[in-house]
């Protein structure tokens, strides 16, 4: 049995250096010479900005003791000091709010194939292989796929993921075990679908689904260490076209009764929308199908949501649900350009990011950030006549990748930014990491003239350089709940870059 990282003890640690985060939408905060203390439970219990002069005089530990008046032995505190490193900064861990763990072997295939055909051609056959073999074979296959996807997302700085598994209960339980083993915060959803007439080989009957949900949910609730909940179940109707009314009713009641979050797909493709209109003629629109079955909550993640009308936007806003923007997938299988900026600023809807593996071709939220910005530029190019400018900024997308994601999974008070009381789910970004793809020039240093404005200008440029030219090789360490779960400086860590 592999030791679960989530069960390991941590030591009190002081992190000192530059912190970058977006606690509010569109606003990037760059906190230079900031000292953050993280206790043994992984919670930030001390944070002070701009302490350069004091620390320079008496050192990190003495300053900390003086400030907190704590009588702790200095040998019991670990210090991570990157304060003199201009090209390194701490960033909240990424939150991937839409990823199909089971589709990981299909990365990169299916270019341009429209959604409904893509499901039948690529997705349902792959997901079936998690169900149709004997128990031993399917568990071996799932072990291989799921352990790789959990490791790869962590390597890319994803400290929390909301996973779709498959309809199979045994292998979905295994996915939850593997997240915990790797120390990743996760929401694990057994896919629910009982009406897949176009691909009948991959579906379950209503009674089997109910039984599997009970099994999976009670398993996940039982595996977390007593002191913390790192992995949670999430109610996962695949999407309305493959769910009976009876199943949707059951899932809505289950989410209400057990206070569980929900994830599903919405309005990804125009043919899909037509199909929903035919299948649910009694519902006002696609979004109201979910609302009619009590599935629209303030912890509901609606993946894609590209082609929404005004009523649907207002309904989502009213319910406090989150749209998971999946630009890589939206481009790859030609679903459309989502007007995300409008959702964020005109409708005040919370928007997060999703890689949507394998509609998206990389399990990286940094790549998703790039695609978000570029897709919004394309939208702008052919909607210039409209008054609303759809272009996203880097700050908008970093927000969606961190705080927007945290809000989507109901953890806005737990992760997503740096603050006392929040958990230390963090990545260390090094533009000059040993295998970095980024060539660094002193050209950017001209902005540093000692003023606060110059620091903001410098780091804004640095962040842009990282977003557009960096990759997972620049994410050198990752912590979840205070524990270091990735350390690429350690030999044999097996952390190869995905962009090599
Ligand atoms: Zn999806």
Coordinates of C-alpha atoms and ligand atoms in Angstrom, one line a residue:
X1 CA 0.0 0.0 0.0
X2 CA 1.5 3.3 -1.0
X3 CA 1.6 5.8 1.8
X4 CA -1.0 8.5 1.4
X5 CA 0.6 11.9 1.1
X6 CA -2.7 13.3 2.6
X7 CA -1.9 11.4 5.9
X8 CA 1.6 12.8 6.3
X9 CA 2.5 15.3 9.0
X10 CA 3.7 18.8 8.1
X11 CA 6.0 21.2 10.0
X12 CA 5.3 24.8 10.7
X13 CA 6.8 26.7 7.8
X14 CA 7.5 30.4 7.1
X15 CA 7.4 31.4 3.4
X16 CA 9.1 34.6 2.5
X17 CA 9.2 36.3 -0.9
X18 CA 6.9 37.7 -3.6
X19 CA 3.3 36.5 -3.7
X20 CA 1.0 37.1 -6.7
X21 CA -2.8 36.6 -6.4
X22 CA -6.2 38.0 -7.5
X23 CA -8.5 38.1 -4.4
X24 CA -11.0 40.1 -6.5
X25 CA -12.0 39.9 -10.1
X26 CA -9.7 41.6 -12.5
X27 CA -7.3 42.9 -9.8
X28 CA -3.8 41.5 -9.6
X29 CA -2.0 42.0 -6.3
X30 CA 1.8 41.7 -6.2
X31 CA 3.0 41.4 -2.6
X32 CA 6.7 41.9 -2.4
X33 CA 8.8 40.9 0.7
X34 CA 5.8 39.2 2.3
X35 CA 6.1 36.7 5.1
X36 CA 3.5 33.9 5.4
X37 CA 3.3 31.4 8.2
X38 CA 1.6 28.0 7.6
X39 CA 0.8 25.8 10.6
X40 CA 0.9 22.0 10.9
X41 CA -2.7 21.7 9.6
X42 CA -1.7 23.5 6.4
X43 CA -3.5 26.7 7.4
X44 CA -2.1 30.2 6.9
X45 CA -2.0 31.7 10.5
X46 CA 0.3 34.6 9.9
X47 CA 0.8 37.0 7.0
X48 CA 2.5 40.4 6.8
X49 CA 3.5 42.4 3.7
X50 CA 6.4 44.6 3.0
X51 CA 8.7 43.5 5.8
X52 CA 12.0 43.9 4.0
X53 CA 13.6 46.4 6.3
X54 CA 12.6 44.7 9.6
X55 CA 13.7 41.3 8.3
X56 CA 16.9 42.6 7.0
X57 CA 17.8 44.0 10.5
X58 CA 16.9 40.9 12.6
X59 CA 16.2 38.0 10.3
X60 CA 13.1 36.1 9.4
X61 CA 12.7 34.0 12.6
X62 CA 13.4 36.8 15.1
X63 CA 11.0 39.1 13.2
X64 CA 8.3 36.4 13.2
X65 CA 8.8 35.8 17.0
X66 CA 8.7 39.5 17.7
X67 CA 5.5 40.0 15.7
X68 CA 3.6 37.0 17.0
X69 CA 5.0 37.1 20.5
X70 CA 5.1 33.3 20.2
X71 CA 7.7 31.5 22.3
X72 CA 8.5 28.8 19.8
X73 CA 11.8 27.1 19.4
X74 CA 13.4 28.2 16.1
X75 CA 14.4 24.7 15.3
X76 CA 10.7 23.7 15.0
X77 CA 10.1 26.2 12.2
X78 CA 11.2 25.7 8.6
X79 CA 12.0 28.7 6.5
X80 CA 11.5 28.9 2.7
X81 CA 13.1 32.2 1.6
X82 CA 12.9 33.4 -2.0
X83 CA 12.9 37.1 -1.2
X84 CA 16.0 37.9 -3.2
X85 CA 14.9 36.0 -6.3
X86 CA 13.4 38.4 -8.8
X87 CA 12.2 35.7 -11.1
X88 CA 10.3 33.5 -8.6
X89 CA 7.0 34.0 -7.0
X90 CA 4.3 32.1 -5.1
X91 CA 0.9 31.8 -6.8
X92 CA -2.3 30.1 -5.5
X93 CA -2.6 26.6 -6.9
X94 CA -4.8 26.2 -10.0
X95 CA -8.3 24.8 -9.8
X96 CA -9.4 22.8 -12.7
X97 CA -13.2 22.8 -12.5
X98 CA -13.9 20.6 -15.5
X99 CA -11.7 17.6 -16.3
X100 CA -12.7 14.0 -17.4
X101 CA -10.0 11.9 -15.8
X102 CA -11.2 8.8 -17.8
X103 CA -10.6 10.6 -21.1
X104 CA -6.9 11.1 -20.5
X105 CA -5.8 8.5 -23.1
X106 CA -7.7 10.4 -25.8
X107 CA -5.7 13.6 -25.5
X108 CA -5.1 15.2 -28.9
X109 CA -7.5 13.1 -30.9
X110 CA -10.8 14.1 -32.5
X111 CA -9.8 17.6 -33.9
X112 CA -12.8 19.4 -35.3
X113 CA -15.3 16.5 -34.7
X114 CA -18.5 18.1 -33.4
X115 CA -19.6 17.2 -29.9
X116 CA -22.3 14.6 -30.5
X117 CA -20.3 12.7 -33.1
X118 CA -17.1 13.1 -31.0
X119 CA -18.9 11.5 -28.0
X120 CA -19.9 8.4 -30.1
X121 CA -16.6 8.2 -32.0
X122 CA -14.1 8.7 -29.3
X123 CA -15.5 9.2 -25.8
X124 CA -18.1 6.6 -25.1
X125 CA -15.9 3.7 -26.5
X126 CA -13.0 4.8 -24.2
X127 CA -15.2 5.2 -21.1
X128 CA -16.8 1.8 -21.8
X129 CA -13.4 0.2 -21.3
X130 CA -13.7 1.2 -17.6
X131 CA -16.9 -0.9 -17.3
X132 CA -16.9 -3.8 -19.7
X133 CA -13.9 -5.8 -18.7
X134 CA -13.6 -8.0 -15.7
X135 CA -13.0 -6.4 -12.4
X136 CA -9.3 -7.0 -12.3
X137 CA -8.7 -5.7 -15.8
X138 CA -10.8 -2.6 -15.5
X139 CA -9.1 -1.7 -12.2
X140 CA -5.7 -2.2 -13.7
X141 CA -6.6 0.1 -16.6
X142 CA -8.1 2.7 -14.3
X143 CA -5.0 2.5 -12.0
X144 CA -2.8 3.3 -15.0
X145 CA -5.0 6.1 -16.4
X146 CA -6.0 7.8 -13.2
X147 CA -2.6 7.7 -11.4
X148 CA -1.2 9.4 -14.5
X149 CA -3.8 12.1 -14.8
X150 CA -3.6 13.0 -11.1
X151 CA 0.2 13.2 -11.2
X152 CA 0.2 15.2 -14.4
X153 CA -2.3 17.8 -13.2
X154 CA -0.3 18.2 -10.0
X155 CA 2.8 18.7 -12.1
X156 CA 1.0 21.5 -13.9
X157 CA 0.2 23.2 -10.6
X158 CA -3.4 22.0 -10.2
X159 CA -4.0 21.7 -6.5
X160 CA -7.7 21.1 -6.8
X161 CA -9.6 19.3 -9.6
X162 CA -13.3 18.5 -10.2
X163 CA -13.2 15.2 -12.0
X164 CA -15.7 13.3 -14.1
X165 CA -14.8 9.6 -13.9
X166 CA -17.2 7.1 -15.7
X167 CA -20.4 5.4 -14.8
X168 CA -18.4 2.6 -13.1
X169 CA -18.4 2.6 -9.3
X170 CA -15.3 0.4 -8.7
X171 CA -13.0 2.5 -10.7
X172 CA -14.5 5.8 -9.6
X173 CA -13.7 4.8 -6.0
X174 CA -10.2 4.1 -7.1
X175 CA -9.9 7.6 -8.6
X176 CA -10.8 9.1 -5.2
X177 CA -8.2 6.8 -3.5
X178 CA -5.5 8.0 -5.9
X179 CA -6.2 11.7 -5.4
X180 CA -5.9 11.2 -1.7
X181 CA -2.7 9.1 -2.1
X182 CA -1.2 11.9 -4.2
X183 CA -2.4 14.6 -1.7
X184 CA -4.5 16.4 -4.3
X185 CA -7.7 18.2 -3.3
X186 CA -10.4 16.8 -5.5
X187 CA -14.1 16.4 -6.2
X188 CA -14.8 13.0 -7.7
X189 CA -17.9 12.4 -9.7
X190 CA -19.4 9.1 -10.8
X191 CA -20.9 9.9 -14.2
X192 CA -24.7 9.3 -14.2
X193 CA -26.5 8.5 -17.5
X194 CA -29.4 6.1 -18.0
X195 CA -30.7 7.1 -21.4
X196 CA -27.9 6.9 -24.0
X197 CA -29.9 5.6 -27.0
X198 CA -27.3 6.6 -29.6
X199 CA -24.6 4.5 -27.9
X200 CA -26.6 2.0 -25.7
X201 CA -23.5 0.0 -24.9
X202 CA -22.5 2.7 -22.5
X203 CA -25.2 3.5 -20.0
X204 CA -26.7 2.1 -16.8
X205 CA -30.2 1.6 -15.6
X206 CA -31.7 3.8 -13.0
X207 CA -31.5 1.3 -10.1
X208 CA -27.8 0.5 -10.8
X209 CA -27.0 4.2 -10.9
X210 CA -28.7 4.8 -7.5
X211 CA -26.8 1.9 -6.0
X212 CA -23.5 3.0 -7.5
X213 CA -23.9 6.5 -6.2
X214 CA -24.6 5.3 -2.7
X215 CA -21.5 3.1 -2.8
X216 CA -19.2 5.8 -4.3
X217 CA -20.3 8.6 -2.0
X218 CA -20.1 6.5 1.2
X219 CA -16.6 5.3 0.1
X220 CA -15.3 8.8 -0.5
X221 CA -16.7 10.1 2.7
X222 CA -14.9 7.3 4.6
X223 CA -11.4 7.6 3.1
X224 CA -10.4 11.1 4.2
X225 CA -8.1 11.4 7.3
X226 CA -10.1 12.4 10.4
X227 CA -8.6 15.9 10.6
X228 CA -9.3 17.0 7.1
X229 CA -11.5 16.5 4.1
X230 CA -9.5 16.6 0.9
X231 CA -11.6 14.5 -1.5
X232 CA -15.3 14.9 -1.8
X233 CA -18.1 13.4 -3.9
X234 CA -19.9 15.5 -6.5
X235 CA -23.2 14.8 -8.2
X236 CA -22.5 14.3 -11.9
X237 CA -25.3 14.0 -14.4
X238 CA -23.3 13.8 -17.7
X239 CA -25.7 16.2 -19.5
X240 CA -29.5 16.4 -19.9
X241 CA -29.7 14.5 -23.2
X242 CA -28.5 11.2 -21.7
X243 CA -30.5 11.4 -18.4
X244 CA -34.1 10.4 -17.8
X245 CA -36.4 12.7 -15.9
X246 CA -36.5 10.1 -13.1
X247 CA -32.7 10.2 -12.8
X248 CA -32.5 14.0 -12.9
X249 CA -35.1 14.1 -10.1
X250 CA -33.1 11.6 -8.0
X251 CA -29.8 13.5 -8.5
X252 CA -31.4 16.9 -7.6
X253 CA -32.9 15.4 -4.4
X254 CA -29.6 13.7 -3.6
X255 CA -27.7 17.0 -4.0
X256 CA -30.2 18.8 -1.8
X257 CA -30.4 16.1 0.9
X258 CA -26.7 15.5 1.3
X259 CA -25.7 19.1 0.4
X260 CA -23.4 17.9 -2.4
X261 CA -22.0 20.0 -5.2
X262 CA -23.1 19.3 -8.8
X263 CA -21.3 19.3 -12.1
X264 CA -22.6 18.9 -15.6
X265 CA -22.4 20.2 -19.2
X266 CA -24.5 23.0 -20.6
X267 CA -25.0 24.6 -24.0
X268 CA -21.7 23.4 -25.6
X269 CA -22.9 22.9 -29.1
X270 CA -25.8 24.2 -31.2
X271 CA -27.0 20.7 -32.2
X272 CA -26.9 19.6 -28.6
X273 CA -29.2 22.6 -27.7
X274 CA -31.6 21.5 -30.4
X275 CA -31.6 18.0 -29.0
X276 CA -32.4 19.2 -25.5
X277 CA -35.3 21.3 -26.9
X278 CA -36.7 18.2 -28.5
X279 CA -36.2 16.0 -25.5
X280 CA -37.4 18.5 -22.8
X281 CA -40.1 20.5 -24.7
X282 CA -41.8 21.4 -21.3
X283 CA -38.7 23.3 -20.1
X284 CA -38.2 26.9 -21.0
X285 CA -34.6 26.5 -22.1
X286 CA -31.5 24.2 -21.6
X287 CA -30.5 25.9 -18.4
X288 CA -34.0 25.6 -16.9
X289 CA -33.9 21.8 -17.5
X290 CA -31.4 21.7 -14.6
X291 CA -33.2 24.2 -12.6
X292 CA -36.5 22.3 -12.9
X293 CA -34.7 19.3 -11.4
X294 CA -33.1 21.2 -8.5
X295 CA -29.6 20.9 -10.0
X296 CA -28.8 24.6 -10.2
X297 CA -27.2 25.5 -6.9
X298 CA -24.4 27.9 -5.7
X299 CA -22.1 24.9 -5.9
X300 CA -23.1 23.8 -9.4
X301 CA -20.4 23.9 -12.1
X302 CA -21.8 24.3 -15.6
X303 CA -19.1 23.3 -18.1
X304 CA -18.9 25.2 -21.4
X305 CA -22.1 27.3 -21.4
X306 CA -21.2 28.9 -24.7
X307 CA -24.5 29.7 -26.4
X308 CA -26.7 31.1 -23.5
X309 CA -29.5 33.6 -24.0
X310 CA -30.3 36.5 -21.7
X311 CA -32.8 34.5 -19.6
X312 CA -30.3 31.7 -19.0
X313 CA -27.6 34.1 -17.9
X314 CA -29.9 35.8 -15.5
X315 CA -31.0 32.4 -14.1
X316 CA -27.4 31.2 -13.6
X317 CA -26.6 34.5 -11.9
X318 CA -29.7 34.3 -9.6
X319 CA -28.8 30.7 -8.6
X320 CA -25.1 31.6 -8.0
X321 CA -23.9 28.7 -10.2
X322 CA -20.5 28.8 -11.9
X323 CA -19.7 28.5 -15.5
X324 CA -16.5 26.5 -16.2
X325 CA -14.9 28.0 -19.3
X326 CA -13.1 25.4 -21.4
X327 CA -11.6 27.4 -24.3
X328 CA -9.1 24.6 -25.4
X329 CA -12.0 22.2 -25.9
X330 CA -14.3 24.8 -27.4
X331 CA -11.7 25.4 -30.1
X332 CA -10.5 21.8 -30.6
X333 CA -14.0 20.4 -31.3
X334 CA -15.3 23.6 -32.8
X335 CA -18.0 24.3 -30.2
X336 CA -17.7 28.1 -30.3
X337 CA -16.3 31.2 -28.6
X338 CA -17.7 31.7 -25.2
X339 CA -18.5 35.4 -24.3
X340 CA -16.9 35.0 -20.9
X341 CA -16.1 38.6 -20.3
X342 CA -19.8 39.4 -20.6
X343 CA -20.7 36.6 -18.1
X344 CA -18.2 38.1 -15.6
X345 CA -18.8 41.8 -15.9
X346 CA -22.3 42.2 -17.4
X347 CA -24.1 39.4 -15.7
X348 CA -21.9 39.0 -12.6
X349 CA -21.7 35.3 -13.0
X350 CA -18.8 33.4 -11.4
X351 CA -16.6 31.9 -14.1
X352 CA -13.8 29.3 -13.5
X353 CA -11.6 27.4 -15.9
X354 CA -11.6 23.8 -17.0
X355 CA -9.1 21.9 -19.2
X356 CA -12.0 19.6 -20.3
X357 CA -9.6 16.7 -20.9
X358 CA -9.9 15.3 -23.5
X359 CA -12.0 17.9 -25.5
X360 CA -9.1 20.0 -24.3
X361 CA -5.7 18.6 -25.3
X362 CA -3.6 19.5 -22.3
X363 CA -4.2 18.9 -18.6
X364 CA -2.8 22.3 -17.8
X365 CA -4.7 25.3 -16.5
X366 CA -1.8 27.6 -17.6
X367 CA -2.4 26.5 -21.2
X368 CA -6.1 27.1 -20.5
X369 CA -5.3 30.7 -19.4
X370 CA -3.5 31.3 -22.7
X371 CA -6.4 29.9 -24.8
X372 CA -8.9 31.9 -22.8
X373 CA -7.2 35.1 -23.7
X374 CA -6.7 34.2 -27.3
X375 CA -10.3 33.0 -27.8
X376 CA -11.5 36.3 -26.4
X377 CA -9.3 38.2 -28.9
X378 CA -10.8 36.1 -31.7
X379 CA -14.3 36.9 -30.4
X380 CA -13.4 40.6 -30.4
X381 CA -12.2 40.5 -34.0
X382 CA -15.6 39.5 -35.4
X383 CA -17.8 41.4 -32.9
X384 CA -16.2 44.8 -33.1
X385 CA -19.5 46.4 -34.0
X386 CA -20.8 45.4 -30.5
X387 CA -20.5 47.8 -27.6
X388 CA -19.2 45.2 -25.2
X389 CA -15.5 44.5 -25.5
X390 CA -15.1 40.7 -24.9
X391 CA -11.3 40.7 -24.4
X392 CA -10.0 39.1 -21.2
X393 CA -7.0 40.4 -19.4
X394 CA -4.3 38.3 -17.7
X395 CA -5.7 39.3 -14.3
X396 CA -9.2 38.1 -15.4
X397 CA -7.9 34.7 -16.3
X398 CA -5.7 34.3 -13.3
X399 CA -8.7 35.1 -11.2
X400 CA -10.8 32.4 -13.0
X401 CA -7.9 29.9 -12.6
X402 CA -7.8 30.4 -8.9
X403 CA -10.5 32.4 -7.0
X404 CA -13.2 31.7 -9.7
X405 CA -12.4 28.0 -9.4
X406 CA -12.5 28.1 -5.6
X407 CA -15.9 29.8 -5.6
X408 CA -17.1 27.2 -8.1
X409 CA -16.3 24.3 -5.8
X410 CA -17.6 26.2 -2.7
X411 CA -14.1 26.7 -1.3
X412 CA -13.8 30.5 -1.7
X413 CA -13.0 30.8 2.0
X414 CA -10.6 28.0 2.0
X415 CA -8.3 28.3 -1.1
X416 CA -7.8 30.5 -4.2
X417 CA -5.8 33.4 -2.7
X418 CA -3.5 34.1 0.2
X419 CA -5.1 35.2 3.5
X420 CA -5.0 34.2 7.1
X421 CA -7.3 31.3 7.7
X422 CA -7.0 29.9 4.2
X423 CA -5.2 26.7 3.3
X424 CA -1.7 26.6 1.8
X425 CA -2.6 25.3 -1.7
X426 CA 0.2 27.0 -3.6
X427 CA 2.6 26.7 -6.5
X428 CA 6.1 28.1 -6.8
X429 CA 6.7 29.7 -10.2
X430 CA 10.3 30.1 -11.3
X431 CA 10.9 31.8 -14.6
X432 CA 14.5 30.7 -14.4
X433 CA 13.9 27.1 -13.4
X434 CA 16.7 24.7 -14.5
X435 CA 14.8 23.4 -17.5
X436 CA 12.8 26.6 -18.2
X437 CA 11.8 27.3 -21.8
X438 CA 12.0 31.0 -21.1
X439 CA 15.1 33.1 -22.1
X440 CA 15.5 35.9 -19.6
X441 CA 16.9 39.3 -20.5
X442 CA 17.7 42.2 -18.3
X443 CA 15.5 44.4 -20.5
X444 CA 12.5 44.1 -18.1
X445 CA 14.7 45.4 -15.2
X446 CA 14.5 48.9 -16.5
X447 CA 11.1 49.3 -14.8
X448 CA 12.6 48.7 -11.3
X449 CA 13.3 52.2 -10.0
X450 CA 12.3 51.6 -6.4
X451 CA 8.8 52.9 -6.6
X452 CA 5.6 50.8 -6.0
X453 CA 4.4 51.5 -9.5
X454 CA 7.6 50.2 -11.0
X455 CA 7.3 46.9 -9.0
X456 CA 3.8 46.5 -10.4
X457 CA 4.9 47.2 -13.9
X458 CA 7.9 44.8 -13.6
X459 CA 5.8 41.9 -12.2
X460 CA 2.9 42.5 -14.6
X461 CA 5.4 42.0 -17.4
X462 CA 6.9 39.0 -15.7
X463 CA 3.5 37.5 -15.4
X464 CA 2.8 38.1 -19.0
X465 CA 6.1 36.5 -20.0
X466 CA 5.2 33.4 -17.9
X467 CA 1.6 33.1 -19.1
X468 CA 2.5 33.3 -22.8
X469 CA 5.9 31.7 -23.0
X470 CA 6.1 29.6 -19.9
X471 CA 4.8 26.1 -19.2
X472 CA 4.7 23.5 -16.4
X473 CA 8.5 23.5 -16.2
X474 CA 8.3 26.8 -14.5
X475 CA 6.1 25.3 -11.8
X476 CA 8.8 23.8 -9.6
X477 CA 7.0 23.1 -6.3
X478 CA 3.4 22.4 -5.4
X479 CA 1.8 22.3 -2.0
X480 CA -1.7 21.0 -1.1
X481 CA -3.1 21.7 2.3
X482 CA 0.3 22.6 3.5
X483 CA 2.1 19.5 2.2
X484 CA 4.6 19.6 -0.5
X485 CA 3.2 17.2 -3.2
X486 CA 5.5 18.1 -6.1
X487 CA 9.2 19.0 -5.8
X488 CA 10.9 19.0 -9.2
X489 CA 14.3 19.8 -7.7
X490 CA 14.3 16.3 -6.1
X491 CA 16.0 13.7 -8.2
X492 CA 13.8 10.8 -9.2
X493 CA 10.6 12.7 -8.6
X494 CA 9.5 11.6 -12.0
X495 CA 8.2 15.0 -12.9
X496 CA 8.9 15.3 -16.6
X497 CA 7.6 18.4 -18.3
X498 CA 4.6 17.9 -20.5
X499 CA 5.8 20.4 -23.1
X500 CA 9.2 19.0 -23.7
Ligands
LIG1 ZN1 -16.7 17.8 -20.4

